[in-house]
Coordinates of C-alpha atoms in Angstrom, one line a residue:
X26 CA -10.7 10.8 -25.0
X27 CA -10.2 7.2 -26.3
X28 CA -10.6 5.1 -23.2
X29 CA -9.1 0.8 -23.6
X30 CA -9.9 -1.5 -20.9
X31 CA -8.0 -4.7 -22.0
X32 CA -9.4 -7.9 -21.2
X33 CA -8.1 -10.8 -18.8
X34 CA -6.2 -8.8 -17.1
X35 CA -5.8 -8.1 -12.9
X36 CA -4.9 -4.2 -13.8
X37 CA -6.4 -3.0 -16.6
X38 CA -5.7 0.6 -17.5
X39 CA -7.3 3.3 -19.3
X40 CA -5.3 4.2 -22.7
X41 CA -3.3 7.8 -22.2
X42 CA -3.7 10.6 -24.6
X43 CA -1.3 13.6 -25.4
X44 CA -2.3 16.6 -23.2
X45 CA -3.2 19.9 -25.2
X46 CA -1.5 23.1 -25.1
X47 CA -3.5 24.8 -21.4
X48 CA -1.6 25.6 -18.8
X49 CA -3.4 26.5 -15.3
X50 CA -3.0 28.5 -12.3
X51 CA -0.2 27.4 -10.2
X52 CA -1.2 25.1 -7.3
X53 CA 0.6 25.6 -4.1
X54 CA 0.8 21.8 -2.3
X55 CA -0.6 22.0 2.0
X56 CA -1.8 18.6 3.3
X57 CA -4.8 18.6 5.3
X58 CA -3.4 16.7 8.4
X59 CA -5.9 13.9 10.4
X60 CA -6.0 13.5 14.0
X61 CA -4.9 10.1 13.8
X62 CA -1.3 8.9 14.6
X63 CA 0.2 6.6 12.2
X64 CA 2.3 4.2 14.0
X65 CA 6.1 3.8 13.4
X66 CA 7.2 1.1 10.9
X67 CA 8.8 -1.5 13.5
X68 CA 12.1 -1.2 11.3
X69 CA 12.0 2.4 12.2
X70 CA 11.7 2.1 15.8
X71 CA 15.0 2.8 18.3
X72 CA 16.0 -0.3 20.0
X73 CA 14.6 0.1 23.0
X74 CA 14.2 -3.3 24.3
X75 CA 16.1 -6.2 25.4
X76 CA 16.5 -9.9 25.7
X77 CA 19.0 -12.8 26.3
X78 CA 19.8 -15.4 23.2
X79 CA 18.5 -18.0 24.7
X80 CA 14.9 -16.2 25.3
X81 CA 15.0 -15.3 21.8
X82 CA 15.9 -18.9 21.1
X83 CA 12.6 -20.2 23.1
X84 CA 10.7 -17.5 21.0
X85 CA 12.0 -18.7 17.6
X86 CA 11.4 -22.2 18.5
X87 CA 7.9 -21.7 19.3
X88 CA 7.4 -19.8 16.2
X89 CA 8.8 -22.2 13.8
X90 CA 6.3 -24.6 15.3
X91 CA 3.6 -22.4 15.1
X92 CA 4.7 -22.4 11.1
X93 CA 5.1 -25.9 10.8
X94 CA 1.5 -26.3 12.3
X95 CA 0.5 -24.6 9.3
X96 CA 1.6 -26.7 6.7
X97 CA -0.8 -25.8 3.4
X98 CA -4.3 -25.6 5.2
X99 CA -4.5 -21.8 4.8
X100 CA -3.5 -22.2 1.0
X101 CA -6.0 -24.8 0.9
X102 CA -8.9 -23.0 2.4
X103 CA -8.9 -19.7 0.8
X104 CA -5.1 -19.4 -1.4
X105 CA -3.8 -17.9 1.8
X106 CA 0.0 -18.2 3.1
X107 CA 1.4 -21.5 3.3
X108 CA 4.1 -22.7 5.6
X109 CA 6.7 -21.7 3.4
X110 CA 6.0 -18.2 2.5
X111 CA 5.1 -18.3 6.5
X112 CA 8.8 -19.5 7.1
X113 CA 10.1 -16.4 5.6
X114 CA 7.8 -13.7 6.9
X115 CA 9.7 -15.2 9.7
X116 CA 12.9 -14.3 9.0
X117 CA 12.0 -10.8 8.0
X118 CA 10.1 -10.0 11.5
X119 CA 14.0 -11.1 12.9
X120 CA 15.7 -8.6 10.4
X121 CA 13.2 -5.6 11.3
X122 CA 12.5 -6.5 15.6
X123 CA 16.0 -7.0 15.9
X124 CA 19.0 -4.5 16.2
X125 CA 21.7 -6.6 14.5
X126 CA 20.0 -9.5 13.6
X127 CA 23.0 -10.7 11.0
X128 CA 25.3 -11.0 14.7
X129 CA 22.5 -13.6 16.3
X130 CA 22.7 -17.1 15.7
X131 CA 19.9 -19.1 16.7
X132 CA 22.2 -22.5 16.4
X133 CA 25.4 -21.3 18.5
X134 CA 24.8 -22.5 22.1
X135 CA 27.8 -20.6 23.3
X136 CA 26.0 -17.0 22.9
X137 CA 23.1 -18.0 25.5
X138 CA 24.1 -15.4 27.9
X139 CA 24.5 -12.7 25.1
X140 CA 21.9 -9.7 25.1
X141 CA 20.5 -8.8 22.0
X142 CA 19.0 -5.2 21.5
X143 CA 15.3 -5.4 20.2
X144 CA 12.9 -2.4 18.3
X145 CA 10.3 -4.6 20.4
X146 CA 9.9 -6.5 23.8
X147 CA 9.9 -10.0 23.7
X148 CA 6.3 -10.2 25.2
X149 CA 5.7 -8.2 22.0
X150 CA 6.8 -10.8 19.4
X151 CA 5.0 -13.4 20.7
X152 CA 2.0 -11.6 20.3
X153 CA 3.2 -10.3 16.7
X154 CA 3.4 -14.2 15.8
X155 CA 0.5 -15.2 17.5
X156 CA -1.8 -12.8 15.6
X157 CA 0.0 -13.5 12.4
X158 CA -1.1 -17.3 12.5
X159 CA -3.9 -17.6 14.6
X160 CA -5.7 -14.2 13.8
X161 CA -4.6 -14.6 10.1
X162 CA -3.3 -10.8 10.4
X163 CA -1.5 -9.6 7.6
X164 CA 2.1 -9.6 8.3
X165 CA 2.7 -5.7 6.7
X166 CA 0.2 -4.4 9.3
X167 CA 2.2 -6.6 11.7
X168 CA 5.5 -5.1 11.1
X169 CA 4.1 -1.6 10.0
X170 CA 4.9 -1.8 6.6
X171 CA 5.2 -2.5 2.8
X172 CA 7.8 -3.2 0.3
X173 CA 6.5 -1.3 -3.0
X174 CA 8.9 -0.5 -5.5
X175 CA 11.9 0.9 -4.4
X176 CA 9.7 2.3 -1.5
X177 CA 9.1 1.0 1.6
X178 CA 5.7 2.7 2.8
X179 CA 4.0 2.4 6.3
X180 CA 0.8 0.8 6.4
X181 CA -1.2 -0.1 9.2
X182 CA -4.9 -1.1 9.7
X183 CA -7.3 0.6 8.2
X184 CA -4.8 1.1 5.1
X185 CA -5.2 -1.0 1.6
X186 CA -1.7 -2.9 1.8
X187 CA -0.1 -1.4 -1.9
X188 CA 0.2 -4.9 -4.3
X189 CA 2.6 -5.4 -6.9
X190 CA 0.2 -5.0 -9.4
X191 CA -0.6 -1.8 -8.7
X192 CA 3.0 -0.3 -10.1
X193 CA 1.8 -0.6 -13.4
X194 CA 0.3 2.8 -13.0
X195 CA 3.6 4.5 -12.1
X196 CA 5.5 2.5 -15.5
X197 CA 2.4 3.7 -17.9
X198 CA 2.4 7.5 -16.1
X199 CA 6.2 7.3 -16.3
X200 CA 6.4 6.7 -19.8
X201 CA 3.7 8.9 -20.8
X202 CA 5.5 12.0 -18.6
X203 CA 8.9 11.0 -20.6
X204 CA 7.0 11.9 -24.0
X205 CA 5.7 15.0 -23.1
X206 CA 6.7 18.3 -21.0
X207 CA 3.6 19.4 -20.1
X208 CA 2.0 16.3 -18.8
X209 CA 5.6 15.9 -16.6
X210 CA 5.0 19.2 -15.0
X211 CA 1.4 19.1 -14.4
X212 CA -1.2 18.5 -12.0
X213 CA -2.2 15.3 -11.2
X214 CA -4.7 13.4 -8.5
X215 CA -4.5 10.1 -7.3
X216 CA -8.2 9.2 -5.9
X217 CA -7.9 7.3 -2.8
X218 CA -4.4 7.4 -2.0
X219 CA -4.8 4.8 0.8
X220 CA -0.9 4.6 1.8
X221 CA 0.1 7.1 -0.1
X222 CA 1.6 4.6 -3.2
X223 CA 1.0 6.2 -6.1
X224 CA 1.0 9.4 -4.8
X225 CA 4.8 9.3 -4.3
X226 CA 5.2 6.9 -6.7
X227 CA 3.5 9.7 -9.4
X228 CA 5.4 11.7 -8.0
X229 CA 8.9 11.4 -7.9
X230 CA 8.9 11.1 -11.5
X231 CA 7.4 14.3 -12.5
X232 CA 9.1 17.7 -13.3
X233 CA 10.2 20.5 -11.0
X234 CA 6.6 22.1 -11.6
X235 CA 4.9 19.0 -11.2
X236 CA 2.5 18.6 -8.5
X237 CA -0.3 16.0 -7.1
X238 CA -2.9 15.7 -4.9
X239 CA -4.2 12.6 -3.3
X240 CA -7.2 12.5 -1.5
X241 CA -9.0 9.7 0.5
X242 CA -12.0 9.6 2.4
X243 CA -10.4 7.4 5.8
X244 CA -8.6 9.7 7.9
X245 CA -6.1 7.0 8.7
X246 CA -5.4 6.9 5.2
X247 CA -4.9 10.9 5.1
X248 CA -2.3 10.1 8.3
X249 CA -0.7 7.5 6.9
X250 CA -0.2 8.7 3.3
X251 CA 0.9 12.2 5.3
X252 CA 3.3 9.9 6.9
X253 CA 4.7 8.5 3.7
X254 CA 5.1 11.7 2.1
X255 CA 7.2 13.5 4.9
X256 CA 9.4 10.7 4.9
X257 CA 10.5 10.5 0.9
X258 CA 10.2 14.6 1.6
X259 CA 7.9 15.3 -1.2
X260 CA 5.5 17.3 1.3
X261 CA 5.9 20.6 -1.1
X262 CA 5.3 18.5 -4.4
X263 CA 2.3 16.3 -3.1
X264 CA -1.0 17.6 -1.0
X265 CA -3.1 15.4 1.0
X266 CA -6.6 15.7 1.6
X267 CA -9.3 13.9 3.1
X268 CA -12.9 13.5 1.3
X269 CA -14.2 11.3 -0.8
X270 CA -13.2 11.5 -4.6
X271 CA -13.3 14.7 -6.2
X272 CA -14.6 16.4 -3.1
X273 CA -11.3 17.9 -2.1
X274 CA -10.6 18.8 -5.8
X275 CA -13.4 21.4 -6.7
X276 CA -10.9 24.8 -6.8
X277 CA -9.2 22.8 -9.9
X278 CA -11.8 21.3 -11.7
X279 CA -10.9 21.1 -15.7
X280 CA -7.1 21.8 -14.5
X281 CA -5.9 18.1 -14.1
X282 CA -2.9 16.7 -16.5
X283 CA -3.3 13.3 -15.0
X284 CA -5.7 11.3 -12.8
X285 CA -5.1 8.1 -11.3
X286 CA -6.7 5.7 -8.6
X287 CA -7.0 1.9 -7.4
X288 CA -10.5 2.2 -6.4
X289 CA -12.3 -0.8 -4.7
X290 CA -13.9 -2.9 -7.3
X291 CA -14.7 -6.3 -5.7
X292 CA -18.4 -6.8 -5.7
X293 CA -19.9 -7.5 -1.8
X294 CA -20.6 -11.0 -2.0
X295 CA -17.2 -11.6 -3.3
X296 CA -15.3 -10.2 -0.4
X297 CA -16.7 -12.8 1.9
X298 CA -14.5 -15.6 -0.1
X299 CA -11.2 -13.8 -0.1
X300 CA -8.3 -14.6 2.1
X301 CA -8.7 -14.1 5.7
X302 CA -5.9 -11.6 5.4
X303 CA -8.0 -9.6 3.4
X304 CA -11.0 -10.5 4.1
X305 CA -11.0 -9.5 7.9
X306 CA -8.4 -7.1 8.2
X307 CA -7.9 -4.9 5.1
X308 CA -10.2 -1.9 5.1
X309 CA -14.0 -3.2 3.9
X310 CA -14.2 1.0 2.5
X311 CA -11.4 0.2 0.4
X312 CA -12.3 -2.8 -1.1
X313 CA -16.1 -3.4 -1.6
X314 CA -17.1 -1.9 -5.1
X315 CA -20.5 -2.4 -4.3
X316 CA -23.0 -5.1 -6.0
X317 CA -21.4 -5.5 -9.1
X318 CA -18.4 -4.2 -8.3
X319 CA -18.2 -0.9 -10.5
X320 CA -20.0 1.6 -8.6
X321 CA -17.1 3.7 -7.7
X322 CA -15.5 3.0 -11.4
X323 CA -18.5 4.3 -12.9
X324 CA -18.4 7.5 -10.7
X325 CA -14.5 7.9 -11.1
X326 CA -15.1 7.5 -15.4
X327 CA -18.1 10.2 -15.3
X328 CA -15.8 12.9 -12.5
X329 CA -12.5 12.3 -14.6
X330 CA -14.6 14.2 -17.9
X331 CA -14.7 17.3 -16.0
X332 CA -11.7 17.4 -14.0
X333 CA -9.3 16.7 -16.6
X334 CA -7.6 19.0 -19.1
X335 CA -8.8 17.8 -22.7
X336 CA -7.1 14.9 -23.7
X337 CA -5.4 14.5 -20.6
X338 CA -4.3 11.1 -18.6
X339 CA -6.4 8.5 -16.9
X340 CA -5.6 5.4 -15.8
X341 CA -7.6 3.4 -13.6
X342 CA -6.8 -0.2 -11.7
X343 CA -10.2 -2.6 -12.3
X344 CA -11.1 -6.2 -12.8
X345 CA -11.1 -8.3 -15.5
X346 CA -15.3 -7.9 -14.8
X347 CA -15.6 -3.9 -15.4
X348 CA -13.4 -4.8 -19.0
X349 CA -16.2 -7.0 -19.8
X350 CA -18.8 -5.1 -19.1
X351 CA -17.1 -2.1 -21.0
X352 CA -16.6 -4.6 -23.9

């Protein structure tokens, strides 16, 4: 197996090889289900709640201030948000809290009286701003949720937030599924699913015998990812397990067509420096790669050997550092 990590890259990915002729057992999918209940994206939520125009009016007020307060000190202390990007995580907390937000106008002084149905109380939105700016929380974990793909995938705390990077997997599985049968309807693992990303990303692009299981170690991953599944209704083509690695995997060791994961890779010391969003709220278990960084790499490189089919597919997110220090 002929493994490239290219250089000076965010997302570098291990080359894909041509599975040989072995089919396996079947593999029936059952998701091992955590006690935890993920909470309900906030765009999902029935519109409970209510409140006059001119309440919402005070609210939007103060939170345009609260953005204008900003200004660029957050991108200036650690790249963080700044109060233009602020501005517009604005607009989309209006589009998901409220009902109809397209019928309420924020300028029109005639619809004061008006009630406007809300998916949260208006207690609830102040303290949804308030802890976006002043707590630095991440605004997907304050609205539930993440826009990833064509997906739009609960997360919540506890949860790596899926980034854009990250997709690359799904275009190099996608193309390497396109050029060959047996890879599209085999078995594949993603390693610490977190939300559930590539998972359903993996596999709604695979055949009608495809299959994949993701495993994670947080149970509010499991939950959350569970969550995800159910709701793009691939529960009978993906299984989710909780355990760390290739723990939950041992029945179909040597079986796997495929094997993905976005492991953590940042070294300790590093995290420290990142963006308060990150830094303070993402999950420490999901980013901190240990010293250098590669611990969990080097685990996932030697585990894939024995798991995998010969010549079948890895592909692996890491830092520009681990390609270096494979160079």
């Amino acid at each position: 197996m002929k493994w490239i990590f290219p250089r000076g890259c965010f997302s570098s990915i291990l080359q894909p090889v041509l599975l040989h002729s072995n089919p396996g057992r079947p593999v029936s999918c059952s998701t091992v289900f955590s006690s935890h209940k993920p909470r309900i994206p906030l765009h999902l939520r029935p519109p409970t709640s209510r409140a006059t125009v001119a309440d919402l009016k005070k609210w939007h007020i103060w939170a345009k201030n609260l953005v204008s307060s900003v200004g660029s000190t957050f991108l200036d202390l650690d790249n963080g948000p700044d109060s233009t990007l602020l501005q517009r995580e604005l607009t989309w907390l209006v589009q998901d809290a409220f009902e109809n937000p397209n019928k309420v106008s924020f300028q029109n002084s005639n619809d004061d009286d008006s009630v406007v149905s809300l998916r949260a109380c208006l207690d609830d939105l102040y303290e949804m701003w308030k802890q976006r700016i002043e707590e630095r929380r991440p605004f997907q974990y304050v609205v539930g949720c993440e826009h990833w793909r064509d997906l739009v995938l609960s997360v919540e705390e506890g949860v790596l937030i899926p980034r854009p990077e990250t997709e690359m997997i799904v275009d190099l599985v996608n193309d390497a599924v396109n050029e060959n049968e047996e890879l599209r309807n085999g078995l594949w693992a993603d390693l610490g699913t977190g939300s559930g990303s590539l998972a359903i990303g993996i596999g709604r692009i695979l055949g009608d015998l495809g299959k994949v299981i993701a495993t994670d170690l947080s149970p509010v991953a499991v939950s959350v990812a569970s969550y995800n599944v159910q709701r793009y209704d691939l529960q009978d083509k993906i299984a989710v397990k909780q355990g760390s690695w290739f723990e939950p995997l041992k029945n179909v060791e040597g079986e796997l067509a495929g094997l993905v994961s976005n492991p953590p890779y940042i070294p300790s010391d590093h995290i420290a420096g990142l963006q308060a969003e990150v830094a303070k709220h993402e999950p420490r278990l999901a980013l901190d790669g240990g010293a250098n960084g590669m611990n969990d790499l080097l685990h996932l490189c030697s585990g894939a050997v024995f798991m995998l089919k010969p010549g079948g597919f890895v592909a692996f997110e890491v830092s520009t550092h681990f390609s270096r220090f494979l160079a």
